Amino acid sequence: RFGRDGYRYTTVLLRTGAGAEIELPVTVTPLGAISRLEHGLENFEGEIERYRQRLADTRRRLASYQAREDGDFAFAAELTEKRRQLAEVEKALASDVEGSGENAIAA
């Protein structure tokens, strides 16, 4: 692009897995363009470190999940009881709905 001062910028910032856009309007001077590009690039090392930390945390969580995968569910008996209670509640609700429908027909 050309600005009225004759500045022309052709810039491309390609990064894998991350979106980054650096605005370079044609009114920006060459020094301003360099400053914006430097600012956009200066934190790459910090980003890499944050991604490494997230990866390490994710690996720790995965190891924890895999360790628990083969074990028995600690609340299996309680879950079975809650499911039985839920089935009773649903059955009672269904009979209430059927009963109120019959009462409406009789009226």
PDB file of N, CA and C in Angstrom:
ATOM      1  N   ARG A   1       0.836  -1.176   0.000  1.00  0.00           N
ATOM      2  CA  ARG A   1       0.000   0.000   0.000  1.00  0.00           C
ATOM      3  C   ARG A   1       0.884   1.244   0.000  1.00  0.00           C
ATOM      4  N   PHE A   2       0.406   2.271  -0.586  1.00  0.00           N
ATOM      5  CA  PHE A   2       1.141   3.534  -0.616  1.00  0.00           C
ATOM      6  C   PHE A   2       0.391   4.585   0.182  1.00  0.00           C
ATOM      7  N   GLY A   3       1.110   5.316   1.006  1.00  0.00           N
ATOM      8  CA  GLY A   3       0.527   6.436   1.723  1.00  0.00           C
ATOM      9  C   GLY A   3       0.788   7.715   0.951  1.00  0.00           C
ATOM     10  N   ARG A   4       0.230   8.796   1.453  1.00  0.00           N
ATOM     11  CA  ARG A   4       0.426  10.054   0.719  1.00  0.00           C
ATOM     12  C   ARG A   4       1.863  10.546   0.829  1.00  0.00           C
ATOM     13  N   ASP A   5       2.609  10.033   1.826  1.00  0.00           N
ATOM     14  CA  ASP A   5       4.022  10.396   1.944  1.00  0.00           C
ATOM     15  C   ASP A   5       4.914   9.437   1.173  1.00  0.00           C
ATOM     16  N   GLY A   6       4.314   8.514   0.449  1.00  0.00           N
ATOM     17  CA  GLY A   6       5.083   7.575  -0.355  1.00  0.00           C
ATOM     18  C   GLY A   6       5.526   6.333   0.394  1.00  0.00           C
ATOM     19  N   TYR A   7       5.049   6.142   1.632  1.00  0.00           N
ATOM     20  CA  TYR A   7       5.415   4.942   2.383  1.00  0.00           C
ATOM     21  C   TYR A   7       4.663   3.749   1.821  1.00  0.00           C
ATOM     22  N   ARG A   8       5.368   2.635   1.747  1.00  0.00           N
ATOM     23  CA  ARG A   8       4.742   1.414   1.242  1.00  0.00           C
ATOM     24  C   ARG A   8       5.142   0.274   2.165  1.00  0.00           C
ATOM     25  N   TYR A   9       4.147  -0.476   2.639  1.00  0.00           N
ATOM     26  CA  TYR A   9       4.422  -1.578   3.557  1.00  0.00           C
ATOM     27  C   TYR A   9       3.853  -2.862   3.002  1.00  0.00           C
ATOM     28  N   THR A  10       4.682  -3.861   2.972  1.00  0.00           N
ATOM     29  CA  THR A  10       4.223  -5.208   2.678  1.00  0.00           C
ATOM     30  C   THR A  10       4.682  -6.051   3.861  1.00  0.00           C
ATOM     31  N   THR A  11       3.758  -6.412   4.720  1.00  0.00           N
ATOM     32  CA  THR A  11       4.123  -7.144   5.933  1.00  0.00           C
ATOM     33  C   THR A  11       3.279  -8.394   6.053  1.00  0.00           C
ATOM     34  N   VAL A  12       3.922  -9.434   6.525  1.00  0.00           N
ATOM     35  CA  VAL A  12       3.231 -10.689   6.790  1.00  0.00           C
ATOM     36  C   VAL A  12       3.833 -11.266   8.059  1.00  0.00           C
ATOM     37  N   LEU A  13       2.977 -11.626   8.986  1.00  0.00           N
ATOM     38  CA  LEU A  13       3.417 -12.276  10.211  1.00  0.00           C
ATOM     39  C   LEU A  13       2.703 -13.616  10.270  1.00  0.00           C
ATOM     40  N   LEU A  14       3.439 -14.682  10.039  1.00  0.00           N
ATOM     41  CA  LEU A  14       2.859 -16.022  10.047  1.00  0.00           C
ATOM     42  C   LEU A  14       3.285 -16.737  11.317  1.00  0.00           C
ATOM     43  N   ARG A  15       2.288 -17.208  12.044  1.00  0.00           N
ATOM     44  CA  ARG A  15       2.557 -17.971  13.258  1.00  0.00           C
ATOM     45  C   ARG A  15       1.672 -19.198  13.235  1.00  0.00           C
ATOM     46  N   THR A  16       2.199 -20.297  13.678  1.00  0.00           N
ATOM     47  CA  THR A  16       1.430 -21.526  13.716  1.00  0.00           C
ATOM     48  C   THR A  16       0.621 -21.573  15.008  1.00  0.00           C
ATOM     49  N   GLY A  17      -0.679 -21.765  14.868  1.00  0.00           N
ATOM     50  CA  GLY A  17      -1.538 -21.965  16.028  1.00  0.00           C
ATOM     51  C   GLY A  17      -1.931 -20.707  16.776  1.00  0.00           C
ATOM     52  N   ALA A  18      -1.589 -19.552  16.274  1.00  0.00           N
ATOM     53  CA  ALA A  18      -1.962 -18.326  16.978  1.00  0.00           C
ATOM     54  C   ALA A  18      -2.262 -17.240  15.963  1.00  0.00           C
ATOM     55  N   GLY A  19      -3.241 -16.462  16.278  1.00  0.00           N
ATOM     56  CA  GLY A  19      -3.575 -15.346  15.402  1.00  0.00           C
ATOM     57  C   GLY A  19      -2.897 -14.080  15.900  1.00  0.00           C
ATOM     58  N   ALA A  20      -2.235 -13.404  15.029  1.00  0.00           N
ATOM     59  CA  ALA A  20      -1.581 -12.146  15.404  1.00  0.00           C
ATOM     60  C   ALA A  20      -1.721 -11.180  14.248  1.00  0.00           C
ATOM     61  N   GLU A  21      -2.223 -10.022  14.552  1.00  0.00           N
ATOM     62  CA  GLU A  21      -2.373  -9.013  13.514  1.00  0.00           C
ATOM     63  C   GLU A  21      -1.732  -7.732  14.007  1.00  0.00           C
ATOM     64  N   ILE A  22      -0.924  -7.147  13.167  1.00  0.00           N
ATOM     65  CA  ILE A  22      -0.277  -5.886  13.498  1.00  0.00           C
ATOM     66  C   ILE A  22      -0.784  -4.857  12.502  1.00  0.00           C
ATOM     67  N   GLU A  23      -1.465  -3.866  13.020  1.00  0.00           N
ATOM     68  CA  GLU A  23      -2.025  -2.828  12.160  1.00  0.00           C
ATOM     69  C   GLU A  23      -0.916  -1.910  11.666  1.00  0.00           C
ATOM     70  N   LEU A  24      -0.840  -1.743  10.370  1.00  0.00           N
ATOM     71  CA  LEU A  24       0.121  -0.819   9.774  1.00  0.00           C
ATOM     72  C   LEU A  24      -0.588   0.045   8.738  1.00  0.00           C
ATOM     73  N   PRO A  25      -1.317   1.054   9.194  1.00  0.00           N
ATOM     74  CA  PRO A  25      -1.949   1.937   8.220  1.00  0.00           C
ATOM     75  C   PRO A  25      -0.882   2.662   7.399  1.00  0.00           C
ATOM     76  N   VAL A  26      -1.246   3.085   6.218  1.00  0.00           N
ATOM     77  CA  VAL A  26      -0.269   3.725   5.334  1.00  0.00           C
ATOM     78  C   VAL A  26       0.205   5.064   5.881  1.00  0.00           C
ATOM     79  N   THR A  27      -0.447   5.583   6.899  1.00  0.00           N
ATOM     80  CA  THR A  27      -0.014   6.855   7.480  1.00  0.00           C
ATOM     81  C   THR A  27       1.098   6.682   8.503  1.00  0.00           C
ATOM     82  N   VAL A  28       1.432   5.443   8.863  1.00  0.00           N
ATOM     83  CA  VAL A  28       2.483   5.185   9.842  1.00  0.00           C
ATOM     84  C   VAL A  28       3.839   5.372   9.167  1.00  0.00           C
ATOM     85  N   THR A  29       4.724   6.064   9.863  1.00  0.00           N
ATOM     86  CA  THR A  29       6.068   6.288   9.318  1.00  0.00           C
ATOM     87  C   THR A  29       6.864   4.993   9.364  1.00  0.00           C
ATOM     88  N   PRO A  30       7.961   4.896   8.620  1.00  0.00           N
ATOM     89  CA  PRO A  30       8.778   3.676   8.674  1.00  0.00           C
ATOM     90  C   PRO A  30       9.259   3.354  10.089  1.00  0.00           C
ATOM     91  N   LEU A  31       9.678   4.361  10.849  1.00  0.00           N
ATOM     92  CA  LEU A  31      10.122   4.124  12.219  1.00  0.00           C
ATOM     93  C   LEU A  31       8.964   3.620  13.081  1.00  0.00           C
ATOM     94  N   GLY A  32       7.778   4.182  12.877  1.00  0.00           N
ATOM     95  CA  GLY A  32       6.596   3.721  13.607  1.00  0.00           C
ATOM     96  C   GLY A  32       6.236   2.291  13.247  1.00  0.00           C
ATOM     97  N   ALA A  33       6.401   1.929  11.969  1.00  0.00           N
ATOM     98  CA  ALA A  33       6.114   0.560  11.533  1.00  0.00           C
ATOM     99  C   ALA A  33       7.075  -0.418  12.193  1.00  0.00           C
ATOM    100  N   ILE A  34       8.351  -0.057  12.239  1.00  0.00           N
ATOM    101  CA  ILE A  34       9.347  -0.923  12.883  1.00  0.00           C
ATOM    102  C   ILE A  34       9.024  -1.067  14.359  1.00  0.00           C
ATOM    103  N   SER A  35       8.638   0.030  14.995  1.00  0.00           N
ATOM    104  CA  SER A  35       8.284  -0.012  16.409  1.00  0.00           C
ATOM    105  C   SER A  35       7.101  -0.945  16.654  1.00  0.00           C
ATOM    106  N   ARG A  36       6.090  -0.875  15.808  1.00  0.00           N
ATOM    107  CA  ARG A  36       4.923  -1.756  15.965  1.00  0.00           C
ATOM    108  C   ARG A  36       5.296  -3.216  15.747  1.00  0.00           C
ATOM    109  N   LEU A  37       6.124  -3.475  14.768  1.00  0.00           N
ATOM    110  CA  LEU A  37       6.556  -4.851  14.514  1.00  0.00           C
ATOM    111  C   LEU A  37       7.382  -5.386  15.680  1.00  0.00           C
ATOM    112  N   GLU A  38       8.305  -4.577  16.200  1.00  0.00           N
ATOM    113  CA  GLU A  38       9.107  -5.006  17.346  1.00  0.00           C
ATOM    114  C   GLU A  38       8.221  -5.298  18.545  1.00  0.00           C
ATOM    115  N   HIS A  39       7.245  -4.442  18.777  1.00  0.00           N
ATOM    116  CA  HIS A  39       6.334  -4.650  19.897  1.00  0.00           C
ATOM    117  C   HIS A  39       5.549  -5.955  19.724  1.00  0.00           C
ATOM    118  N   GLY A  40       5.129  -6.244  18.512  1.00  0.00           N
ATOM    119  CA  GLY A  40       4.390  -7.477  18.250  1.00  0.00           C
ATOM    120  C   GLY A  40       5.238  -8.722  18.402  1.00  0.00           C
ATOM    121  N   LEU A  41       6.536  -8.589  18.200  1.00  0.00           N
ATOM    122  CA  LEU A  41       7.422  -9.751  18.242  1.00  0.00           C
ATOM    123  C   LEU A  41       8.149  -9.925  19.568  1.00  0.00           C
ATOM    124  N   GLU A  42       8.175  -8.899  20.404  1.00  0.00           N
ATOM    125  CA  GLU A  42       9.030  -8.925  21.582  1.00  0.00           C
ATOM    126  C   GLU A  42       8.613  -9.946  22.637  1.00  0.00           C
ATOM    127  N   ASN A  43       7.403 -10.392  22.647  1.00  0.00           N
ATOM    128  CA  ASN A  43       6.956 -11.283  23.717  1.00  0.00           C
ATOM    129  C   ASN A  43       6.889 -12.753  23.297  1.00  0.00           C
ATOM    130  N   PHE A  44       7.535 -13.120  22.214  1.00  0.00           N
ATOM    131  CA  PHE A  44       7.507 -14.517  21.781  1.00  0.00           C
ATOM    132  C   PHE A  44       8.056 -15.461  22.850  1.00  0.00           C
ATOM    133  N   GLU A  45       9.168 -15.098  23.475  1.00  0.00           N
ATOM    134  CA  GLU A  45       9.763 -15.967  24.495  1.00  0.00           C
ATOM    135  C   GLU A  45       8.809 -16.159  25.674  1.00  0.00           C
ATOM    136  N   GLY A  46       8.145 -15.097  26.079  1.00  0.00           N
ATOM    137  CA  GLY A  46       7.172 -15.209  27.165  1.00  0.00           C
ATOM    138  C   GLY A  46       6.005 -16.102  26.792  1.00  0.00           C
ATOM    139  N   GLU A  47       5.546 -15.990  25.554  1.00  0.00           N
ATOM    140  CA  GLU A  47       4.457 -16.854  25.086  1.00  0.00           C
ATOM    141  C   GLU A  47       4.890 -18.309  25.059  1.00  0.00           C
ATOM    142  N   ILE A  48       6.096 -18.551  24.587  1.00  0.00           N
ATOM    143  CA  ILE A  48       6.610 -19.924  24.538  1.00  0.00           C
ATOM    144  C   ILE A  48       6.656 -20.505  25.945  1.00  0.00           C
ATOM    145  N   GLU A  49       7.128 -19.727  26.913  1.00  0.00           N
ATOM    146  CA  GLU A  49       7.207 -20.203  28.292  1.00  0.00           C
ATOM    147  C   GLU A  49       5.818 -20.499  28.855  1.00  0.00           C
ATOM    148  N   ARG A  50       4.848 -19.637  28.573  1.00  0.00           N
ATOM    149  CA  ARG A  50       3.475 -19.887  29.040  1.00  0.00           C
ATOM    150  C   ARG A  50       2.903 -21.151  28.413  1.00  0.00           C
ATOM    151  N   TYR A  51       3.150 -21.375  27.119  1.00  0.00           N
ATOM    152  CA  TYR A  51       2.665 -22.594  26.467  1.00  0.00           C
ATOM    153  C   TYR A  51       3.339 -23.834  27.040  1.00  0.00           C
ATOM    154  N   ARG A  52       4.623 -23.734  27.357  1.00  0.00           N
ATOM    155  CA  ARG A  52       5.323 -24.874  27.980  1.00  0.00           C
ATOM    156  C   ARG A  52       4.735 -25.186  29.345  1.00  0.00           C
ATOM    157  N   GLN A  53       4.423 -24.143  30.112  1.00  0.00           N
ATOM    158  CA  GLN A  53       3.824 -24.341  31.434  1.00  0.00           C
ATOM    159  C   GLN A  53       2.445 -24.989  31.312  1.00  0.00           C
ATOM    160  N   ARG A  54       1.640 -24.517  30.368  1.00  0.00           N
ATOM    161  CA  ARG A  54       0.318 -25.120  30.154  1.00  0.00           C
ATOM    162  C   ARG A  54       0.440 -26.576  29.735  1.00  0.00           C
ATOM    163  N   LEU A  55       1.420 -26.879  28.884  1.00  0.00           N
ATOM    164  CA  LEU A  55       1.638 -28.257  28.444  1.00  0.00           C
ATOM    165  C   LEU A  55       2.024 -29.138  29.625  1.00  0.00           C
ATOM    166  N   ALA A  56       2.924 -28.650  30.481  1.00  0.00           N
ATOM    167  CA  ALA A  56       3.333 -29.426  31.655  1.00  0.00           C
ATOM    168  C   ALA A  56       2.146 -29.658  32.586  1.00  0.00           C
ATOM    169  N   ASP A  57       1.325 -28.632  32.813  1.00  0.00           N
ATOM    170  CA  ASP A  57       0.137 -28.788  33.663  1.00  0.00           C
ATOM    171  C   ASP A  57      -0.829 -29.806  33.070  1.00  0.00           C
ATOM    172  N   THR A  58      -1.025 -29.743  31.771  1.00  0.00           N
ATOM    173  CA  THR A  58      -1.938 -30.670  31.100  1.00  0.00           C
ATOM    174  C   THR A  58      -1.422 -32.096  31.195  1.00  0.00           C
ATOM    175  N   ARG A  59      -0.128 -32.272  31.047  1.00  0.00           N
ATOM    176  CA  ARG A  59       0.448 -33.627  31.168  1.00  0.00           C
ATOM    177  C   ARG A  59       0.277 -34.171  32.577  1.00  0.00           C
ATOM    178  N   ARG A  60       0.438 -33.312  33.602  1.00  0.00           N
ATOM    179  CA  ARG A  60       0.234 -33.769  34.984  1.00  0.00           C
ATOM    180  C   ARG A  60      -1.219 -34.188  35.207  1.00  0.00           C
ATOM    181  N   ARG A  61      -2.157 -33.388  34.704  1.00  0.00           N
ATOM    182  CA  ARG A  61      -3.574 -33.747  34.857  1.00  0.00           C
ATOM    183  C   ARG A  61      -3.890 -35.042  34.130  1.00  0.00           C
ATOM    184  N   LEU A  62      -3.339 -35.216  32.933  1.00  0.00           N
ATOM    185  CA  LEU A  62      -3.574 -36.433  32.165  1.00  0.00           C
ATOM    186  C   LEU A  62      -3.059 -37.654  32.918  1.00  0.00           C
ATOM    187  N   ALA A  63      -1.868 -37.547  33.501  1.00  0.00           N
ATOM    188  CA  ALA A  63      -1.316 -38.667  34.270  1.00  0.00           C
ATOM    189  C   ALA A  63      -2.223 -38.991  35.458  1.00  0.00           C
ATOM    190  N   SER A  64      -2.758 -37.965  36.098  1.00  0.00           N
ATOM    191  CA  SER A  64      -3.669 -38.173  37.221  1.00  0.00           C
ATOM    192  C   SER A  64      -4.943 -38.874  36.767  1.00  0.00           C
ATOM    193  N   TYR A  65      -5.489 -38.447  35.638  1.00  0.00           N
ATOM    194  CA  TYR A  65      -6.707 -39.078  35.116  1.00  0.00           C
ATOM    195  C   TYR A  65      -6.451 -40.524  34.722  1.00  0.00           C
ATOM    196  N   GLN A  66      -5.321 -40.779  34.093  1.00  0.00           N
ATOM    197  CA  GLN A  66      -5.011 -42.144  33.660  1.00  0.00           C
ATOM    198  C   GLN A  66      -4.810 -43.058  34.862  1.00  0.00           C
ATOM    199  N   ALA A  67      -4.254 -42.539  35.944  1.00  0.00           N
ATOM    200  CA  ALA A  67      -4.060 -43.347  37.146  1.00  0.00           C
ATOM    201  C   ALA A  67      -5.403 -43.752  37.747  1.00  0.00           C
ATOM    202  N   ARG A  68      -6.393 -42.886  37.650  1.00  0.00           N
ATOM    203  CA  ARG A  68      -7.714 -43.184  38.209  1.00  0.00           C
ATOM    204  C   ARG A  68      -8.593 -43.984  37.261  1.00  0.00           C
ATOM    205  N   GLU A  69      -8.197 -44.093  36.021  1.00  0.00           N
ATOM    206  CA  GLU A  69      -9.033 -44.716  34.999  1.00  0.00           C
ATOM    207  C   GLU A  69      -9.330 -46.185  35.295  1.00  0.00           C
ATOM    208  N   ASP A  70      -8.363 -46.922  35.766  1.00  0.00           N
ATOM    209  CA  ASP A  70      -8.541 -48.358  35.974  1.00  0.00           C
ATOM    210  C   ASP A  70      -9.155 -48.694  37.329  1.00  0.00           C
ATOM    211  N   GLY A  71      -9.262 -47.731  38.212  1.00  0.00           N
ATOM    212  CA  GLY A  71      -9.801 -47.989  39.539  1.00  0.00           C
ATOM    213  C   GLY A  71     -11.319 -48.001  39.549  1.00  0.00           C
ATOM    214  N   ASP A  72     -11.872 -48.461  40.679  1.00  0.00           N
ATOM    215  CA  ASP A  72     -13.320 -48.465  40.855  1.00  0.00           C
ATOM    216  C   ASP A  72     -13.785 -47.059  41.218  1.00  0.00           C
ATOM    217  N   PHE A  73     -14.983 -46.747  40.795  1.00  0.00           N
ATOM    218  CA  PHE A  73     -15.576 -45.458  41.125  1.00  0.00           C
ATOM    219  C   PHE A  73     -15.953 -45.480  42.600  1.00  0.00           C
ATOM    220  N   ALA A  74     -15.441 -44.545  43.365  1.00  0.00           N
ATOM    221  CA  ALA A  74     -15.615 -44.549  44.818  1.00  0.00           C
ATOM    222  C   ALA A  74     -17.076 -44.411  45.243  1.00  0.00           C
ATOM    223  N   PHE A  75     -17.892 -43.790  44.428  1.00  0.00           N
ATOM    224  CA  PHE A  75     -19.279 -43.546  44.804  1.00  0.00           C
ATOM    225  C   PHE A  75     -20.253 -44.380  43.980  1.00  0.00           C
ATOM    226  N   ALA A  76     -19.826 -45.547  43.538  1.00  0.00           N
ATOM    227  CA  ALA A  76     -20.670 -46.380  42.675  1.00  0.00           C
ATOM    228  C   ALA A  76     -21.971 -46.780  43.376  1.00  0.00           C
ATOM    229  N   ALA A  77     -21.889 -47.180  44.643  1.00  0.00           N
ATOM    230  CA  ALA A  77     -23.092 -47.597  45.374  1.00  0.00           C
ATOM    231  C   ALA A  77     -24.047 -46.415  45.550  1.00  0.00           C
ATOM    232  N   GLU A  78     -23.495 -45.262  45.885  1.00  0.00           N
ATOM    233  CA  GLU A  78     -24.334 -44.072  46.055  1.00  0.00           C
ATOM    234  C   GLU A  78     -24.980 -43.671  44.730  1.00  0.00           C
ATOM    235  N   LEU A  79     -24.236 -43.777  43.642  1.00  0.00           N
ATOM    236  CA  LEU A  79     -24.778 -43.454  42.328  1.00  0.00           C
ATOM    237  C   LEU A  79     -25.932 -44.392  41.980  1.00  0.00           C
ATOM    238  N   THR A  80     -25.776 -45.668  42.261  1.00  0.00           N
ATOM    239  CA  THR A  80     -26.837 -46.639  41.995  1.00  0.00           C
ATOM    240  C   THR A  80     -28.094 -46.289  42.792  1.00  0.00           C
ATOM    241  N   GLU A  81     -27.911 -45.929  44.057  1.00  0.00           N
ATOM    242  CA  GLU A  81     -29.046 -45.561  44.903  1.00  0.00           C
ATOM    243  C   GLU A  81     -29.729 -44.295  44.381  1.00  0.00           C
ATOM    244  N   LYS A  82     -28.958 -43.307  43.976  1.00  0.00           N
ATOM    245  CA  LYS A  82     -29.536 -42.058  43.449  1.00  0.00           C
ATOM    246  C   LYS A  82     -30.293 -42.312  42.147  1.00  0.00           C
ATOM    247  N   ARG A  83     -29.782 -43.193  41.331  1.00  0.00           N
ATOM    248  CA  ARG A  83     -30.489 -43.534  40.088  1.00  0.00           C
ATOM    249  C   ARG A  83     -31.810 -44.234  40.391  1.00  0.00           C
ATOM    250  N   ARG A  84     -31.816 -45.098  41.414  1.00  0.00           N
ATOM    251  CA  ARG A  84     -33.048 -45.776  41.811  1.00  0.00           C
ATOM    252  C   ARG A  84     -34.067 -44.760  42.317  1.00  0.00           C
ATOM    253  N   GLN A  85     -33.604 -43.801  43.123  1.00  0.00           N
ATOM    254  CA  GLN A  85     -34.498 -42.759  43.634  1.00  0.00           C
ATOM    255  C   GLN A  85     -35.041 -41.896  42.494  1.00  0.00           C
ATOM    256  N   LEU A  86     -34.202 -41.587  41.536  1.00  0.00           N
ATOM    257  CA  LEU A  86     -34.633 -40.802  40.385  1.00  0.00           C
ATOM    258  C   LEU A  86     -35.706 -41.548  39.600  1.00  0.00           C
ATOM    259  N   ALA A  87     -35.520 -42.845  39.421  1.00  0.00           N
ATOM    260  CA  ALA A  87     -36.515 -43.641  38.698  1.00  0.00           C
ATOM    261  C   ALA A  87     -37.855 -43.609  39.432  1.00  0.00           C
ATOM    262  N   GLU A  88     -37.825 -43.673  40.768  1.00  0.00           N
ATOM    263  CA  GLU A  88     -39.062 -43.601  41.551  1.00  0.00           C
ATOM    264  C   GLU A  88     -39.743 -42.240  41.377  1.00  0.00           C
ATOM    265  N   VAL A  89     -38.960 -41.171  41.413  1.00  0.00           N
ATOM    266  CA  VAL A  89     -39.519 -39.823  41.250  1.00  0.00           C
ATOM    267  C   VAL A  89     -40.132 -39.682  39.865  1.00  0.00           C
ATOM    268  N   GLU A  90     -39.425 -40.143  38.849  1.00  0.00           N
ATOM    269  CA  GLU A  90     -39.954 -40.051  37.483  1.00  0.00           C
ATOM    270  C   GLU A  90     -41.235 -40.862  37.331  1.00  0.00           C
ATOM    271  N   LYS A  91     -41.282 -42.038  37.966  1.00  0.00           N
ATOM    272  CA  LYS A  91     -42.484 -42.869  37.911  1.00  0.00           C
ATOM    273  C   LYS A  91     -43.655 -42.159  38.599  1.00  0.00           C
ATOM    274  N   ALA A  92     -43.393 -41.532  39.749  1.00  0.00           N
ATOM    275  CA  ALA A  92     -44.447 -40.807  40.473  1.00  0.00           C
ATOM    276  C   ALA A  92     -44.937 -39.615  39.658  1.00  0.00           C
ATOM    277  N   LEU A  93     -44.016 -38.906  39.027  1.00  0.00           N
ATOM    278  CA  LEU A  93     -44.409 -37.765  38.193  1.00  0.00           C
ATOM    279  C   LEU A  93     -45.242 -38.219  37.002  1.00  0.00           C
ATOM    280  N   ALA A  94     -44.850 -39.328  36.396  1.00  0.00           N
ATOM    281  CA  ALA A  94     -45.594 -39.840  35.243  1.00  0.00           C
ATOM    282  C   ALA A  94     -47.007 -40.242  35.660  1.00  0.00           C
ATOM    283  N   SER A  95     -47.140 -40.859  36.829  1.00  0.00           N
ATOM    284  CA  SER A  95     -48.483 -41.253  37.275  1.00  0.00           C
ATOM    285  C   SER A  95     -49.319 -40.026  37.626  1.00  0.00           C
ATOM    286  N   ASP A  96     -48.690 -38.965  38.163  1.00  0.00           N
ATOM    287  CA  ASP A  96     -49.422 -37.722  38.447  1.00  0.00           C
ATOM    288  C   ASP A  96     -49.922 -37.089  37.159  1.00  0.00           C
ATOM    289  N   VAL A  97     -49.102 -37.090  36.129  1.00  0.00           N
ATOM    290  CA  VAL A  97     -49.495 -36.503  34.849  1.00  0.00           C
ATOM    291  C   VAL A  97     -50.633 -37.312  34.241  1.00  0.00           C
ATOM    292  N   GLU A  98     -50.538 -38.639  34.302  1.00  0.00           N
ATOM    293  CA  GLU A  98     -51.601 -39.492  33.757  1.00  0.00           C
ATOM    294  C   GLU A  98     -52.885 -39.314  34.556  1.00  0.00           C
ATOM    295  N   GLY A  99     -52.765 -39.205  35.876  1.00  0.00           N
ATOM    296  CA  GLY A  99     -53.941 -39.032  36.736  1.00  0.00           C
ATOM    297  C   GLY A  99     -54.627 -37.702  36.497  1.00  0.00           C
ATOM    298  N   SER A 100     -53.862 -36.633  36.310  1.00  0.00           N
ATOM    299  CA  SER A 100     -54.475 -35.321  36.070  1.00  0.00           C
ATOM    300  C   SER A 100     -55.109 -35.279  34.687  1.00  0.00           C
ATOM    301  N   GLY A 101     -54.582 -36.020  33.742  1.00  0.00           N
ATOM    302  CA  GLY A 101     -55.187 -36.089  32.409  1.00  0.00           C
ATOM    303  C   GLY A 101     -56.523 -36.799  32.452  1.00  0.00           C
ATOM    304  N   GLU A 102     -56.626 -37.859  33.251  1.00  0.00           N
ATOM    305  CA  GLU A 102     -57.887 -38.592  33.383  1.00  0.00           C
ATOM    306  C   GLU A 102     -58.934 -37.733  34.090  1.00  0.00           C
ATOM    307  N   ASN A 103     -58.495 -36.944  35.078  1.00  0.00           N
ATOM    308  CA  ASN A 103     -59.430 -36.057  35.789  1.00  0.00           C
ATOM    309  C   ASN A 103     -59.971 -34.986  34.855  1.00  0.00           C
ATOM    310  N   ALA A 104     -59.148 -34.484  33.961  1.00  0.00           N
ATOM    311  CA  ALA A 104     -59.592 -33.454  33.016  1.00  0.00           C
ATOM    312  C   ALA A 104     -60.599 -34.037  32.040  1.00  0.00           C
ATOM    313  N   ILE A 105     -60.413 -35.293  31.632  1.00  0.00           N
ATOM    314  CA  ILE A 105     -61.346 -35.943  30.710  1.00  0.00           C
ATOM    315  C   ILE A 105     -62.679 -36.189  31.413  1.00  0.00           C
ATOM    316  N   ALA A 106     -62.657 -36.603  32.677  1.00  0.00           N
ATOM    317  CA  ALA A 106     -63.877 -36.884  33.426  1.00  0.00           C
ATOM    318  C   ALA A 106     -64.678 -35.603  33.680  1.00  0.00           C
ATOM    319  N   ALA A 107     -64.001 -34.492  33.797  1.00  0.00           N
ATOM    320  CA  ALA A 107     -64.700 -33.230  34.078  1.00  0.00           C
ATOM    321  C   ALA A 107     -65.339 -32.756  32.825  1.00  0.00           C
TER     322      ALA A 107
END
